[in-house]
């Protein structure tokens, strides 16, 4: 899966301007996570058309790039994240960061940045997880 990473100054209106660009391009944000410091923020977005989104943001002067991530659909049951963590750990794969969003009431999507995304996809698929 592809994720947009956008670097924004931590000032009023930046996030509004960025989301207005995506809205004006008729793009949908499926998931968004904001990590900030006192001066800058990193916005991680899963969007319906990532290439169109990154081009629109770059054309508007935003520092945006596309990053490969691994997205896994899991049942909304206790212990499922632990099973993913164990599968990756046993394969000696490190998680750089992770966030999630719900696909529906019975399942969620966990998005991972791994130190080896390709190997991580194979390991999780072999462990019975659905890669999206």
PDB file of C-alpha atoms in Angstrom, residues 46-109:
ATOM      1  CA  UNK A  46      -3.968   6.862   3.103  1.00  0.00           C
ATOM      2  CA  UNK A  47      -5.858   8.380   0.162  1.00  0.00           C
ATOM      3  CA  UNK A  48      -7.922   6.896  -2.646  1.00  0.00           C
ATOM      4  CA  UNK A  49      -5.577   8.229  -5.394  1.00  0.00           C
ATOM      5  CA  UNK A  50      -2.146   8.721  -3.852  1.00  0.00           C
ATOM      6  CA  UNK A  51      -0.357   9.818  -7.072  1.00  0.00           C
ATOM      7  CA  UNK A  52      -2.932  12.505  -7.792  1.00  0.00           C
ATOM      8  CA  UNK A  53      -2.790  13.597  -4.158  1.00  0.00           C
ATOM      9  CA  UNK A  54       1.009  13.878  -3.939  1.00  0.00           C
ATOM     10  CA  UNK A  55       1.160  15.774  -7.245  1.00  0.00           C
ATOM     11  CA  UNK A  56      -1.540  18.231  -6.152  1.00  0.00           C
ATOM     12  CA  UNK A  57       0.214  18.853  -2.832  1.00  0.00           C
ATOM     13  CA  UNK A  58       3.645  19.293  -4.438  1.00  0.00           C
ATOM     14  CA  UNK A  59       2.192  21.666  -7.051  1.00  0.00           C
ATOM     15  CA  UNK A  60       0.796  23.742  -4.185  1.00  0.00           C
ATOM     16  CA  UNK A  61       4.233  23.942  -2.559  1.00  0.00           C
ATOM     17  CA  UNK A  62       3.839  21.273   0.110  1.00  0.00           C
ATOM     18  CA  UNK A  63       6.673  18.888   0.957  1.00  0.00           C
ATOM     19  CA  UNK A  64       4.956  15.570   0.204  1.00  0.00           C
ATOM     20  CA  UNK A  65       6.165  12.129  -0.778  1.00  0.00           C
ATOM     21  CA  UNK A  66       4.842   8.615  -1.297  1.00  0.00           C
ATOM     22  CA  UNK A  67       6.017   5.888   1.087  1.00  0.00           C
ATOM     23  CA  UNK A  68       5.507   2.140   0.858  1.00  0.00           C
ATOM     24  CA  UNK A  69       3.761   0.629   3.856  1.00  0.00           C
ATOM     25  CA  UNK A  70       2.155  -2.710   4.682  1.00  0.00           C
ATOM     26  CA  UNK A  71      -1.577  -2.726   5.413  1.00  0.00           C
ATOM     27  CA  UNK A  72      -3.128  -5.734   7.114  1.00  0.00           C
ATOM     28  CA  UNK A  73      -6.838  -6.379   7.593  1.00  0.00           C
ATOM     29  CA  UNK A  74      -7.571  -8.089  10.881  1.00  0.00           C
ATOM     30  CA  UNK A  75     -10.639  -9.234  12.744  1.00  0.00           C
ATOM     31  CA  UNK A  76     -11.758  -7.020  15.615  1.00  0.00           C
ATOM     32  CA  UNK A  77     -10.803  -9.594  18.263  1.00  0.00           C
ATOM     33  CA  UNK A  78      -8.586  -9.516  21.325  1.00  0.00           C
ATOM     34  CA  UNK A  79      -4.981 -10.483  20.755  1.00  0.00           C
ATOM     35  CA  UNK A  80      -4.853  -9.946  16.996  1.00  0.00           C
ATOM     36  CA  UNK A  81      -2.243  -7.189  17.145  1.00  0.00           C
ATOM     37  CA  UNK A  82      -0.132  -9.372  19.419  1.00  0.00           C
ATOM     38  CA  UNK A  83      -0.204 -12.127  16.788  1.00  0.00           C
ATOM     39  CA  UNK A  84       1.075  -9.672  14.181  1.00  0.00           C
ATOM     40  CA  UNK A  85       3.813  -8.430  16.512  1.00  0.00           C
ATOM     41  CA  UNK A  86       4.889 -12.017  17.245  1.00  0.00           C
ATOM     42  CA  UNK A  87       4.974 -12.991  13.543  1.00  0.00           C
ATOM     43  CA  UNK A  88       7.129  -9.986  12.676  1.00  0.00           C
ATOM     44  CA  UNK A  89       9.396 -10.399  15.701  1.00  0.00           C
ATOM     45  CA  UNK A  90       9.984 -14.090  14.990  1.00  0.00           C
ATOM     46  CA  UNK A  91      11.016 -13.123  11.430  1.00  0.00           C
ATOM     47  CA  UNK A  92      13.381 -10.460  12.848  1.00  0.00           C
ATOM     48  CA  UNK A  93      11.396  -7.593  11.276  1.00  0.00           C
ATOM     49  CA  UNK A  94      11.224  -4.272  13.105  1.00  0.00           C
ATOM     50  CA  UNK A  95       8.183  -1.997  13.169  1.00  0.00           C
ATOM     51  CA  UNK A  96       9.138   1.631  12.501  1.00  0.00           C
ATOM     52  CA  UNK A  97       5.628   2.915  13.180  1.00  0.00           C
ATOM     53  CA  UNK A  98       2.044   1.741  13.003  1.00  0.00           C
ATOM     54  CA  UNK A  99      -1.459   3.173  13.015  1.00  0.00           C
ATOM     55  CA  UNK A 100      -4.883   1.766  12.391  1.00  0.00           C
ATOM     56  CA  UNK A 101      -8.352   2.539  11.173  1.00  0.00           C
ATOM     57  CA  UNK A 102     -11.527   0.504  11.044  1.00  0.00           C
ATOM     58  CA  UNK A 103     -12.697  -0.995   7.775  1.00  0.00           C
ATOM     59  CA  UNK A 104     -16.056  -1.941   9.287  1.00  0.00           C
ATOM     60  CA  UNK A 105     -17.458  -3.010  12.660  1.00  0.00           C
ATOM     61  CA  UNK A 106     -15.899  -6.467  12.388  1.00  0.00           C
ATOM     62  CA  UNK A 107     -12.417  -5.628  11.171  1.00  0.00           C
ATOM     63  CA  UNK A 108      -9.718  -3.013  11.097  1.00  0.00           C
ATOM     64  CA  UNK A 109      -6.769  -2.087   8.948  1.00  0.00           C
TER      65      UNK A 109
END
